[in-house]
PDB file of C-alpha atoms in Angstrom:
ATOM      1  CA  UNK A   1      70.608  22.454 -62.652  1.00  0.00           C
ATOM      2  CA  UNK A   2      67.281  23.433 -64.177  1.00  0.00           C
ATOM      3  CA  UNK A   3      65.512  26.216 -62.311  1.00  0.00           C
ATOM      4  CA  UNK A   4      61.884  25.629 -61.368  1.00  0.00           C
ATOM      5  CA  UNK A   5      59.473  28.468 -60.626  1.00  0.00           C
ATOM      6  CA  UNK A   6      56.701  27.727 -58.130  1.00  0.00           C
ATOM      7  CA  UNK A   7      53.265  29.397 -58.267  1.00  0.00           C
ATOM      8  CA  UNK A   8      53.671  30.269 -54.562  1.00  0.00           C
ATOM      9  CA  UNK A   9      57.385  30.242 -53.617  1.00  0.00           C
ATOM     10  CA  UNK A  10      56.736  30.419 -49.874  1.00  0.00           C
ATOM     11  CA  UNK A  11      54.787  27.135 -50.018  1.00  0.00           C
ATOM     12  CA  UNK A  12      57.033  24.971 -52.145  1.00  0.00           C
ATOM     13  CA  UNK A  13      55.853  21.335 -52.097  1.00  0.00           C
ATOM     14  CA  UNK A  14      57.727  18.948 -49.898  1.00  0.00           C
ATOM     15  CA  UNK A  15      57.978  16.291 -52.650  1.00  0.00           C
ATOM     16  CA  UNK A  16      60.211  17.811 -55.310  1.00  0.00           C
ATOM     17  CA  UNK A  17      62.241  14.836 -56.489  1.00  0.00           C
ATOM     18  CA  UNK A  18      61.264  14.303 -60.126  1.00  0.00           C
ATOM     19  CA  UNK A  19      59.564  10.969 -60.804  1.00  0.00           C
ATOM     20  CA  UNK A  20      58.674   9.255 -63.980  1.00  0.00           C
ATOM     21  CA  UNK A  21      56.183  11.076 -66.207  1.00  0.00           C
ATOM     22  CA  UNK A  22      52.624  10.228 -65.320  1.00  0.00           C
ATOM     23  CA  UNK A  23      49.899   9.885 -67.906  1.00  0.00           C
ATOM     24  CA  UNK A  24      47.425  12.733 -68.004  1.00  0.00           C
ATOM     25  CA  UNK A  25      44.713  10.671 -66.281  1.00  0.00           C
ATOM     26  CA  UNK A  26      46.570  11.210 -63.006  1.00  0.00           C
ATOM     27  CA  UNK A  27      45.917  14.953 -63.220  1.00  0.00           C
ATOM     28  CA  UNK A  28      42.303  14.199 -63.917  1.00  0.00           C
ATOM     29  CA  UNK A  29      42.134  12.085 -60.758  1.00  0.00           C
ATOM     30  CA  UNK A  30      43.578  14.942 -58.708  1.00  0.00           C
ATOM     31  CA  UNK A  31      41.048  17.343 -60.206  1.00  0.00           C
ATOM     32  CA  UNK A  32      38.109  15.049 -59.589  1.00  0.00           C
ATOM     33  CA  UNK A  33      39.167  14.571 -55.976  1.00  0.00           C
ATOM     34  CA  UNK A  34      39.506  18.292 -55.509  1.00  0.00           C
ATOM     35  CA  UNK A  35      36.088  19.137 -56.838  1.00  0.00           C
ATOM     36  CA  UNK A  36      34.392  16.315 -54.990  1.00  0.00           C
ATOM     37  CA  UNK A  37      34.854  18.247 -51.788  1.00  0.00           C
ATOM     38  CA  UNK A  38      32.319  20.774 -52.971  1.00  0.00           C
ATOM     39  CA  UNK A  39      29.675  18.112 -52.464  1.00  0.00           C
ATOM     40  CA  UNK A  40      30.154  18.497 -48.730  1.00  0.00           C
ATOM     41  CA  UNK A  41      28.008  21.619 -48.944  1.00  0.00           C
ATOM     42  CA  UNK A  42      24.956  21.589 -46.675  1.00  0.00           C
ATOM     43  CA  UNK A  43      22.365  19.471 -48.446  1.00  0.00           C
ATOM     44  CA  UNK A  44      19.525  21.646 -47.198  1.00  0.00           C
ATOM     45  CA  UNK A  45      20.852  24.543 -49.262  1.00  0.00           C
ATOM     46  CA  UNK A  46      20.217  22.718 -52.501  1.00  0.00           C
ATOM     47  CA  UNK A  47      21.349  25.578 -54.730  1.00  0.00           C
ATOM     48  CA  UNK A  48      23.814  24.296 -57.375  1.00  0.00           C
ATOM     49  CA  UNK A  49      27.502  25.139 -57.018  1.00  0.00           C
ATOM     50  CA  UNK A  50      29.941  26.020 -59.780  1.00  0.00           C
ATOM     51  CA  UNK A  51      33.679  26.036 -59.131  1.00  0.00           C
ATOM     52  CA  UNK A  52      36.807  26.547 -61.207  1.00  0.00           C
ATOM     53  CA  UNK A  53      40.285  25.075 -60.544  1.00  0.00           C
ATOM     54  CA  UNK A  54      43.538  25.833 -62.289  1.00  0.00           C
ATOM     55  CA  UNK A  55      46.464  23.386 -62.573  1.00  0.00           C
ATOM     56  CA  UNK A  56      50.067  24.584 -62.622  1.00  0.00           C
ATOM     57  CA  UNK A  57      52.870  22.199 -63.612  1.00  0.00           C
ATOM     58  CA  UNK A  58      56.424  23.427 -62.983  1.00  0.00           C
ATOM     59  CA  UNK A  59      55.001  26.901 -62.352  1.00  0.00           C
ATOM     60  CA  UNK A  60      53.106  27.105 -65.678  1.00  0.00           C
ATOM     61  CA  UNK A  61      49.298  27.138 -65.876  1.00  0.00           C
ATOM     62  CA  UNK A  62      48.395  24.181 -68.082  1.00  0.00           C
ATOM     63  CA  UNK A  63      44.757  23.218 -67.342  1.00  0.00           C
ATOM     64  CA  UNK A  64      41.445  24.705 -66.135  1.00  0.00           C
ATOM     65  CA  UNK A  65      38.507  22.715 -64.857  1.00  0.00           C
ATOM     66  CA  UNK A  66      34.870  23.783 -64.421  1.00  0.00           C
ATOM     67  CA  UNK A  67      32.647  21.920 -62.040  1.00  0.00           C
ATOM     68  CA  UNK A  68      28.908  21.987 -61.410  1.00  0.00           C
ATOM     69  CA  UNK A  69      27.403  20.213 -58.437  1.00  0.00           C
ATOM     70  CA  UNK A  70      23.770  19.480 -57.516  1.00  0.00           C
ATOM     71  CA  UNK A  71      23.343  17.965 -54.075  1.00  0.00           C
ATOM     72  CA  UNK A  72      20.228  17.193 -52.016  1.00  0.00           C
ATOM     73  CA  UNK A  73      19.691  15.090 -48.924  1.00  0.00           C
ATOM     74  CA  UNK A  74      18.812  12.110 -51.131  1.00  0.00           C
ATOM     75  CA  UNK A  75      20.864  12.441 -54.339  1.00  0.00           C
ATOM     76  CA  UNK A  76      23.963  13.916 -55.882  1.00  0.00           C
ATOM     77  CA  UNK A  77      25.201  14.829 -59.352  1.00  0.00           C
ATOM     78  CA  UNK A  78      28.654  16.117 -60.307  1.00  0.00           C
ATOM     79  CA  UNK A  79      29.724  17.350 -63.770  1.00  0.00           C
ATOM     80  CA  UNK A  80      33.347  18.162 -64.559  1.00  0.00           C
ATOM     81  CA  UNK A  81      34.903  19.582 -67.715  1.00  0.00           C
ATOM     82  CA  UNK A  82      38.636  20.137 -68.046  1.00  0.00           C
ATOM     83  CA  UNK A  83      40.824  21.150 -70.961  1.00  0.00           C
ATOM     84  CA  UNK A  84      44.446  22.221 -71.275  1.00  0.00           C
ATOM     85  CA  UNK A  85      45.460  25.367 -73.097  1.00  0.00           C
ATOM     86  CA  UNK A  86      48.385  27.484 -74.263  1.00  0.00           C
ATOM     87  CA  UNK A  87      51.493  25.871 -75.686  1.00  0.00           C
ATOM     88  CA  UNK A  88      50.684  22.538 -74.078  1.00  0.00           C
ATOM     89  CA  UNK A  89      47.441  22.203 -75.988  1.00  0.00           C
ATOM     90  CA  UNK A  90      49.462  22.426 -79.196  1.00  0.00           C
ATOM     91  CA  UNK A  91      51.819  19.546 -78.368  1.00  0.00           C
ATOM     92  CA  UNK A  92      49.661  17.444 -75.982  1.00  0.00           C
ATOM     93  CA  UNK A  93      46.055  18.389 -76.538  1.00  0.00           C
ATOM     94  CA  UNK A  94      43.752  16.911 -73.858  1.00  0.00           C
ATOM     95  CA  UNK A  95      40.129  17.343 -72.877  1.00  0.00           C
ATOM     96  CA  UNK A  96      37.883  15.421 -70.533  1.00  0.00           C
ATOM     97  CA  UNK A  97      34.238  15.398 -69.484  1.00  0.00           C
ATOM     98  CA  UNK A  98      33.082  13.450 -66.456  1.00  0.00           C
ATOM     99  CA  UNK A  99      29.732  12.921 -64.818  1.00  0.00           C
ATOM    100  CA  UNK A 100      28.565  10.934 -61.787  1.00  0.00           C
ATOM    101  CA  UNK A 101      25.156  10.664 -60.165  1.00  0.00           C
ATOM    102  CA  UNK A 102      23.726   8.533 -57.380  1.00  0.00           C
ATOM    103  CA  UNK A 103      21.764   8.420 -54.167  1.00  0.00           C
ATOM    104  CA  UNK A 104      22.684   9.202 -50.579  1.00  0.00           C
ATOM    105  CA  UNK A 105      21.963   6.398 -48.108  1.00  0.00           C
ATOM    106  CA  UNK A 106      22.607   6.109 -44.400  1.00  0.00           C
ATOM    107  CA  UNK A 107      26.266   5.392 -43.935  1.00  0.00           C
ATOM    108  CA  UNK A 108      27.344   5.952 -47.526  1.00  0.00           C
ATOM    109  CA  UNK A 109      26.639   6.628 -51.177  1.00  0.00           C
ATOM    110  CA  UNK A 110      25.235   4.399 -53.895  1.00  0.00           C
ATOM    111  CA  UNK A 111      26.289   5.470 -57.421  1.00  0.00           C
ATOM    112  CA  UNK A 112      23.868   4.915 -60.248  1.00  0.00           C
ATOM    113  CA  UNK A 113      25.973   5.831 -63.248  1.00  0.00           C
ATOM    114  CA  UNK A 114      29.330   7.297 -64.164  1.00  0.00           C
ATOM    115  CA  UNK A 115      30.473   8.629 -67.544  1.00  0.00           C
ATOM    116  CA  UNK A 116      33.888   9.775 -68.549  1.00  0.00           C
ATOM    117  CA  UNK A 117      35.173  10.735 -71.990  1.00  0.00           C
ATOM    118  CA  UNK A 118      38.422  12.293 -73.086  1.00  0.00           C
ATOM    119  CA  UNK A 119      40.402  13.102 -76.186  1.00  0.00           C
ATOM    120  CA  UNK A 120      44.220  12.918 -76.026  1.00  0.00           C
ATOM    121  CA  UNK A 121      46.192  13.626 -79.187  1.00  0.00           C
ATOM    122  CA  UNK A 122      42.957  13.295 -81.173  1.00  0.00           C
ATOM    123  CA  UNK A 123      42.398   9.790 -79.783  1.00  0.00           C
ATOM    124  CA  UNK A 124      39.042   9.358 -77.984  1.00  0.00           C
ATOM    125  CA  UNK A 125      38.701   7.312 -74.783  1.00  0.00           C
ATOM    126  CA  UNK A 126      35.522   6.675 -72.818  1.00  0.00           C
ATOM    127  CA  UNK A 127      34.155   4.834 -69.802  1.00  0.00           C
ATOM    128  CA  UNK A 128      30.507   4.057 -68.948  1.00  0.00           C
ATOM    129  CA  UNK A 129      29.693   2.498 -65.567  1.00  0.00           C
ATOM    130  CA  UNK A 130      26.129   1.472 -64.680  1.00  0.00           C
ATOM    131  CA  UNK A 131      25.303   0.181 -61.199  1.00  0.00           C
ATOM    132  CA  UNK A 132      22.405  -2.158 -60.459  1.00  0.00           C
ATOM    133  CA  UNK A 133      20.492  -2.102 -57.154  1.00  0.00           C
ATOM    134  CA  UNK A 134      22.046  -5.429 -56.149  1.00  0.00           C
ATOM    135  CA  UNK A 135      25.564  -4.084 -56.573  1.00  0.00           C
ATOM    136  CA  UNK A 136      26.228  -5.583 -59.996  1.00  0.00           C
ATOM    137  CA  UNK A 137      28.274  -3.342 -62.326  1.00  0.00           C
ATOM    138  CA  UNK A 138      28.213  -3.072 -66.093  1.00  0.00           C
ATOM    139  CA  UNK A 139      31.311  -1.395 -67.571  1.00  0.00           C
ATOM    140  CA  UNK A 140      31.734  -0.317 -71.190  1.00  0.00           C
ATOM    141  CA  UNK A 141      35.318   0.855 -71.899  1.00  0.00           C
ATOM    142  CA  UNK A 142      36.835   2.130 -75.156  1.00  0.00           C
ATOM    143  CA  UNK A 143      39.458   1.150 -76.037  1.00  0.00           C
ATOM    144  CA  UNK A 144      39.075  -2.195 -74.213  1.00  0.00           C
ATOM    145  CA  UNK A 145      41.660  -2.984 -71.512  1.00  0.00           C
ATOM    146  CA  UNK A 146      43.310  -5.628 -73.735  1.00  0.00           C
ATOM    147  CA  UNK A 147      44.105  -2.950 -76.296  1.00  0.00           C
ATOM    148  CA  UNK A 148      45.391  -0.603 -73.609  1.00  0.00           C
ATOM    149  CA  UNK A 149      48.370  -2.547 -72.275  1.00  0.00           C
ATOM    150  CA  UNK A 150      46.494  -3.779 -69.223  1.00  0.00           C
ATOM    151  CA  UNK A 151      44.633  -6.831 -67.974  1.00  0.00           C
ATOM    152  CA  UNK A 152      40.874  -6.496 -67.243  1.00  0.00           C
ATOM    153  CA  UNK A 153      39.924  -6.059 -63.601  1.00  0.00           C
ATOM    154  CA  UNK A 154      38.145  -9.211 -62.312  1.00  0.00           C
ATOM    155  CA  UNK A 155      34.432  -8.765 -61.494  1.00  0.00           C
ATOM    156  CA  UNK A 156      34.975  -9.624 -57.830  1.00  0.00           C
ATOM    157  CA  UNK A 157      37.353  -6.652 -57.459  1.00  0.00           C
ATOM    158  CA  UNK A 158      34.918  -4.330 -59.211  1.00  0.00           C
ATOM    159  CA  UNK A 159      32.047  -5.130 -56.854  1.00  0.00           C
ATOM    160  CA  UNK A 160      31.730  -2.683 -53.972  1.00  0.00           C
ATOM    161  CA  UNK A 161      34.123  -0.126 -55.481  1.00  0.00           C
ATOM    162  CA  UNK A 162      32.971   3.410 -56.284  1.00  0.00           C
ATOM    163  CA  UNK A 163      33.671   5.555 -59.298  1.00  0.00           C
ATOM    164  CA  UNK A 164      36.346   8.284 -58.712  1.00  0.00           C
ATOM    165  CA  UNK A 165      33.875  11.137 -58.217  1.00  0.00           C
ATOM    166  CA  UNK A 166      31.675   9.241 -55.746  1.00  0.00           C
ATOM    167  CA  UNK A 167      34.759   7.924 -53.894  1.00  0.00           C
ATOM    168  CA  UNK A 168      36.142  11.399 -53.293  1.00  0.00           C
ATOM    169  CA  UNK A 169      32.738  12.607 -52.209  1.00  0.00           C
ATOM    170  CA  UNK A 170      32.382   9.781 -49.673  1.00  0.00           C
ATOM    171  CA  UNK A 171      35.738  10.578 -48.078  1.00  0.00           C
ATOM    172  CA  UNK A 172      35.228  14.337 -47.952  1.00  0.00           C
ATOM    173  CA  UNK A 173      31.670  14.174 -46.658  1.00  0.00           C
ATOM    174  CA  UNK A 174      33.160  12.433 -43.629  1.00  0.00           C
ATOM    175  CA  UNK A 175      35.543  15.362 -43.106  1.00  0.00           C
ATOM    176  CA  UNK A 176      32.639  17.778 -43.455  1.00  0.00           C
ATOM    177  CA  UNK A 177      30.775  15.848 -40.719  1.00  0.00           C
ATOM    178  CA  UNK A 178      33.664  16.485 -38.329  1.00  0.00           C
ATOM    179  CA  UNK A 179      35.410  13.151 -38.714  1.00  0.00           C
ATOM    180  CA  UNK A 180      39.142  12.903 -39.211  1.00  0.00           C
ATOM    181  CA  UNK A 181      40.636  12.763 -42.713  1.00  0.00           C
ATOM    182  CA  UNK A 182      41.549   9.112 -42.258  1.00  0.00           C
ATOM    183  CA  UNK A 183      39.965   6.424 -44.379  1.00  0.00           C
ATOM    184  CA  UNK A 184      40.529   4.214 -47.442  1.00  0.00           C
ATOM    185  CA  UNK A 185      38.005   4.133 -50.268  1.00  0.00           C
ATOM    186  CA  UNK A 186      37.950   1.420 -52.992  1.00  0.00           C
ATOM    187  CA  UNK A 187      37.750   2.809 -56.543  1.00  0.00           C
ATOM    188  CA  UNK A 188      37.092   1.262 -59.975  1.00  0.00           C
ATOM    189  CA  UNK A 189      37.299   3.772 -62.816  1.00  0.00           C
ATOM    190  CA  UNK A 190      36.521   1.314 -65.622  1.00  0.00           C
ATOM    191  CA  UNK A 191      40.137   0.468 -66.326  1.00  0.00           C
ATOM    192  CA  UNK A 192      41.909   0.424 -62.957  1.00  0.00           C
ATOM    193  CA  UNK A 193      41.046  -0.813 -59.506  1.00  0.00           C
ATOM    194  CA  UNK A 194      42.833   1.133 -56.783  1.00  0.00           C
ATOM    195  CA  UNK A 195      42.346   2.419 -53.231  1.00  0.00           C
ATOM    196  CA  UNK A 196      42.342   6.090 -52.276  1.00  0.00           C
ATOM    197  CA  UNK A 197      43.972   6.380 -48.867  1.00  0.00           C
ATOM    198  CA  UNK A 198      43.430   9.620 -46.923  1.00  0.00           C
ATOM    199  CA  UNK A 199      45.729  10.369 -43.975  1.00  0.00           C
ATOM    200  CA  UNK A 200      45.221  13.334 -41.623  1.00  0.00           C
ATOM    201  CA  UNK A 201      47.692  16.211 -41.458  1.00  0.00           C
ATOM    202  CA  UNK A 202      47.871  19.375 -39.431  1.00  0.00           C
ATOM    203  CA  UNK A 203      46.675  22.937 -39.881  1.00  0.00           C
ATOM    204  CA  UNK A 204      48.733  25.271 -42.086  1.00  0.00           C
ATOM    205  CA  UNK A 205      48.401  28.920 -43.126  1.00  0.00           C
ATOM    206  CA  UNK A 206      48.256  29.523 -46.865  1.00  0.00           C
ATOM    207  CA  UNK A 207      49.446  32.974 -47.831  1.00  0.00           C
ATOM    208  CA  UNK A 208      47.472  35.259 -50.156  1.00  0.00           C
ATOM    209  CA  UNK A 209      48.537  35.066 -53.792  1.00  0.00           C
ATOM    210  CA  UNK A 210      47.328  36.044 -57.226  1.00  0.00           C
ATOM    211  CA  UNK A 211      46.811  32.345 -58.051  1.00  0.00           C
ATOM    212  CA  UNK A 212      43.944  31.602 -55.678  1.00  0.00           C
ATOM    213  CA  UNK A 213      40.810  33.132 -54.181  1.00  0.00           C
ATOM    214  CA  UNK A 214      41.747  31.701 -50.746  1.00  0.00           C
ATOM    215  CA  UNK A 215      44.188  32.755 -48.051  1.00  0.00           C
ATOM    216  CA  UNK A 216      44.136  31.675 -44.403  1.00  0.00           C
ATOM    217  CA  UNK A 217      44.479  28.572 -42.262  1.00  0.00           C
ATOM    218  CA  UNK A 218      43.553  25.271 -43.926  1.00  0.00           C
ATOM    219  CA  UNK A 219      43.368  21.651 -42.842  1.00  0.00           C
ATOM    220  CA  UNK A 220      45.764  19.257 -44.596  1.00  0.00           C
ATOM    221  CA  UNK A 221      44.892  15.749 -45.794  1.00  0.00           C
ATOM    222  CA  UNK A 222      47.417  13.508 -47.518  1.00  0.00           C
ATOM    223  CA  UNK A 223      46.187  11.361 -50.379  1.00  0.00           C
ATOM    224  CA  UNK A 224      47.866   8.191 -51.668  1.00  0.00           C
ATOM    225  CA  UNK A 225      46.716   6.051 -54.615  1.00  0.00           C
ATOM    226  CA  UNK A 226      47.260   2.296 -53.949  1.00  0.00           C
ATOM    227  CA  UNK A 227      47.148   0.198 -57.184  1.00  0.00           C
ATOM    228  CA  UNK A 228      45.175  -3.068 -56.862  1.00  0.00           C
ATOM    229  CA  UNK A 229      44.546  -4.315 -60.440  1.00  0.00           C
ATOM    230  CA  UNK A 230      44.296  -3.195 -64.036  1.00  0.00           C
ATOM    231  CA  UNK A 231      47.437  -1.096 -64.041  1.00  0.00           C
ATOM    232  CA  UNK A 232      49.351  -0.707 -67.294  1.00  0.00           C
ATOM    233  CA  UNK A 233      51.971  -3.453 -67.594  1.00  0.00           C
ATOM    234  CA  UNK A 234      54.798  -0.937 -67.812  1.00  0.00           C
ATOM    235  CA  UNK A 235      53.770   0.800 -64.560  1.00  0.00           C
ATOM    236  CA  UNK A 236      53.203  -2.546 -62.840  1.00  0.00           C
ATOM    237  CA  UNK A 237      56.727  -3.593 -63.715  1.00  0.00           C
ATOM    238  CA  UNK A 238      58.163  -0.354 -62.328  1.00  0.00           C
ATOM    239  CA  UNK A 239      56.222  -0.718 -59.047  1.00  0.00           C
ATOM    240  CA  UNK A 240      57.427  -4.313 -58.654  1.00  0.00           C
ATOM    241  CA  UNK A 241      61.046  -3.256 -59.181  1.00  0.00           C
ATOM    242  CA  UNK A 242      60.975  -1.160 -56.000  1.00  0.00           C
ATOM    243  CA  UNK A 243      59.204  -3.807 -53.862  1.00  0.00           C
ATOM    244  CA  UNK A 244      61.103  -6.262 -51.675  1.00  0.00           C
ATOM    245  CA  UNK A 245      60.469  -9.942 -52.429  1.00  0.00           C
ATOM    246  CA  UNK A 246      59.373 -10.513 -48.819  1.00  0.00           C
ATOM    247  CA  UNK A 247      56.867  -7.617 -48.880  1.00  0.00           C
ATOM    248  CA  UNK A 248      54.125  -8.217 -51.498  1.00  0.00           C
ATOM    249  CA  UNK A 249      51.726  -5.609 -50.037  1.00  0.00           C
ATOM    250  CA  UNK A 250      50.392  -2.966 -52.436  1.00  0.00           C
ATOM    251  CA  UNK A 251      52.451   0.246 -52.565  1.00  0.00           C
ATOM    252  CA  UNK A 252      51.409   3.782 -53.505  1.00  0.00           C
ATOM    253  CA  UNK A 253      51.709   4.774 -57.168  1.00  0.00           C
ATOM    254  CA  UNK A 254      54.037   7.756 -57.077  1.00  0.00           C
ATOM    255  CA  UNK A 255      54.424  10.343 -54.285  1.00  0.00           C
ATOM    256  CA  UNK A 256      51.445  11.352 -52.190  1.00  0.00           C
ATOM    257  CA  UNK A 257      49.238  14.365 -52.900  1.00  0.00           C
ATOM    258  CA  UNK A 258      48.647  17.005 -50.280  1.00  0.00           C
ATOM    259  CA  UNK A 259      45.102  18.368 -50.154  1.00  0.00           C
ATOM    260  CA  UNK A 260      44.075  21.446 -48.125  1.00  0.00           C
ATOM    261  CA  UNK A 261      40.500  22.124 -46.967  1.00  0.00           C
ATOM    262  CA  UNK A 262      39.103  25.341 -45.586  1.00  0.00           C
ATOM    263  CA  UNK A 263      35.668  26.930 -44.914  1.00  0.00           C
ATOM    264  CA  UNK A 264      34.560  29.281 -47.695  1.00  0.00           C
ATOM    265  CA  UNK A 265      30.760  29.387 -47.692  1.00  0.00           C
ATOM    266  CA  UNK A 266      28.531  30.284 -44.687  1.00  0.00           C
ATOM    267  CA  UNK A 267      27.164  27.165 -43.062  1.00  0.00           C
ATOM    268  CA  UNK A 268      29.280  24.865 -45.220  1.00  0.00           C
ATOM    269  CA  UNK A 269      32.003  22.383 -44.202  1.00  0.00           C
ATOM    270  CA  UNK A 270      35.567  22.867 -45.486  1.00  0.00           C
ATOM    271  CA  UNK A 271      36.085  22.831 -49.257  1.00  0.00           C
ATOM    272  CA  UNK A 272      39.287  21.958 -51.169  1.00  0.00           C
ATOM    273  CA  UNK A 273      41.351  25.120 -51.776  1.00  0.00           C
ATOM    274  CA  UNK A 274      44.692  23.703 -52.894  1.00  0.00           C
ATOM    275  CA  UNK A 275      46.429  20.457 -53.942  1.00  0.00           C
ATOM    276  CA  UNK A 276      50.137  19.737 -54.356  1.00  0.00           C
ATOM    277  CA  UNK A 277      52.099  16.815 -55.744  1.00  0.00           C
ATOM    278  CA  UNK A 278      55.064  16.228 -58.048  1.00  0.00           C
ATOM    279  CA  UNK A 279      55.750  15.035 -61.564  1.00  0.00           C
ATOM    280  CA  UNK A 280      58.722  14.639 -63.861  1.00  0.00           C
ATOM    281  CA  UNK A 281      57.867  18.112 -65.227  1.00  0.00           C
ATOM    282  CA  UNK A 282      57.922  19.830 -61.839  1.00  0.00           C
ATOM    283  CA  UNK A 283      55.517  20.517 -59.001  1.00  0.00           C
ATOM    284  CA  UNK A 284      51.824  19.996 -59.728  1.00  0.00           C
ATOM    285  CA  UNK A 285      49.795  22.670 -57.866  1.00  0.00           C
ATOM    286  CA  UNK A 286      45.974  22.966 -58.160  1.00  0.00           C
ATOM    287  CA  UNK A 287      44.354  26.228 -56.966  1.00  0.00           C
ATOM    288  CA  UNK A 288      40.729  27.115 -56.440  1.00  0.00           C
ATOM    289  CA  UNK A 289      40.219  30.168 -58.674  1.00  0.00           C
ATOM    290  CA  UNK A 290      36.447  30.598 -58.642  1.00  0.00           C
ATOM    291  CA  UNK A 291      33.397  29.612 -56.596  1.00  0.00           C
ATOM    292  CA  UNK A 292      29.714  30.469 -57.126  1.00  0.00           C
ATOM    293  CA  UNK A 293      26.643  29.228 -55.370  1.00  0.00           C
ATOM    294  CA  UNK A 294      23.453  30.020 -57.275  1.00  0.00           C
ATOM    295  CA  UNK A 295      22.013  33.260 -55.918  1.00  0.00           C
ATOM    296  CA  UNK A 296      25.299  34.403 -54.309  1.00  0.00           C
ATOM    297  CA  UNK A 297      27.872  36.872 -55.720  1.00  0.00           C
ATOM    298  CA  UNK A 298      30.697  34.969 -57.513  1.00  0.00           C
ATOM    299  CA  UNK A 299      34.242  34.863 -56.176  1.00  0.00           C
ATOM    300  CA  UNK A 300      36.871  34.448 -58.894  1.00  0.00           C
ATOM    301  CA  UNK A 301      40.214  35.517 -60.283  1.00  0.00           C
ATOM    302  CA  UNK A 302      40.872  35.855 -64.028  1.00  0.00           C
TER     303      UNK A 302
END
């Protein structure tokens, strides 16, 4: 049996059964959800935040992400850059840049625009989403869904859904306001329509380690991705294989992801400090490795 080394052995993920290999956009979704929690910072302290996260797969560091957030009581902007390195970059080079901005309204968020571009094996991919005041959405996607082994998402399913960054922000702002980590948020990322389902967990101590700047008690939230439309035909067929004929309800795509939130900045709600899930290559663990609020001393590990 192949031996797997975990970044923190005392906190081995519960879900360790290998599943089929996920495309790299799944890791991007996990990262975007993690950094969205930074937007729960007190809007009155409008100083920009910069955070760094590191992704380990099967115990090996494969990806770093840098995040910059500007948040006020009326608007938000999130910029994310992620790129893999080391040996993985030589065999599966991947880089992505994402940006979302919008306005804060009573009871929710209204995105204005979302941009995402990536290069995987020297092949560029991009998404541009523009939101009109009446809720209409214009999506420009390259390559088009028809060339990407998937059917286009119907306009009626796009309407009312948020981009991935804004969706994660909406859910985690609720946690920061003292509400339970329990809600479902509709998402359209330009290619796929899915729901992000957040379920509450308990409190758990995270031990100090050289992989993260955080140690202490954190609140657990469990995240599941529920496919609705626009999934690749191959993944749709695999999902249907495991569904009973008498139960057509949507099922999660892959095992859930565990997200831990904890207070890090004075006067701020909990921020994401760790995420765990599984892949065919081993456990996927995302650590917070750096956090800076403009004007404050930085906290970071190399």
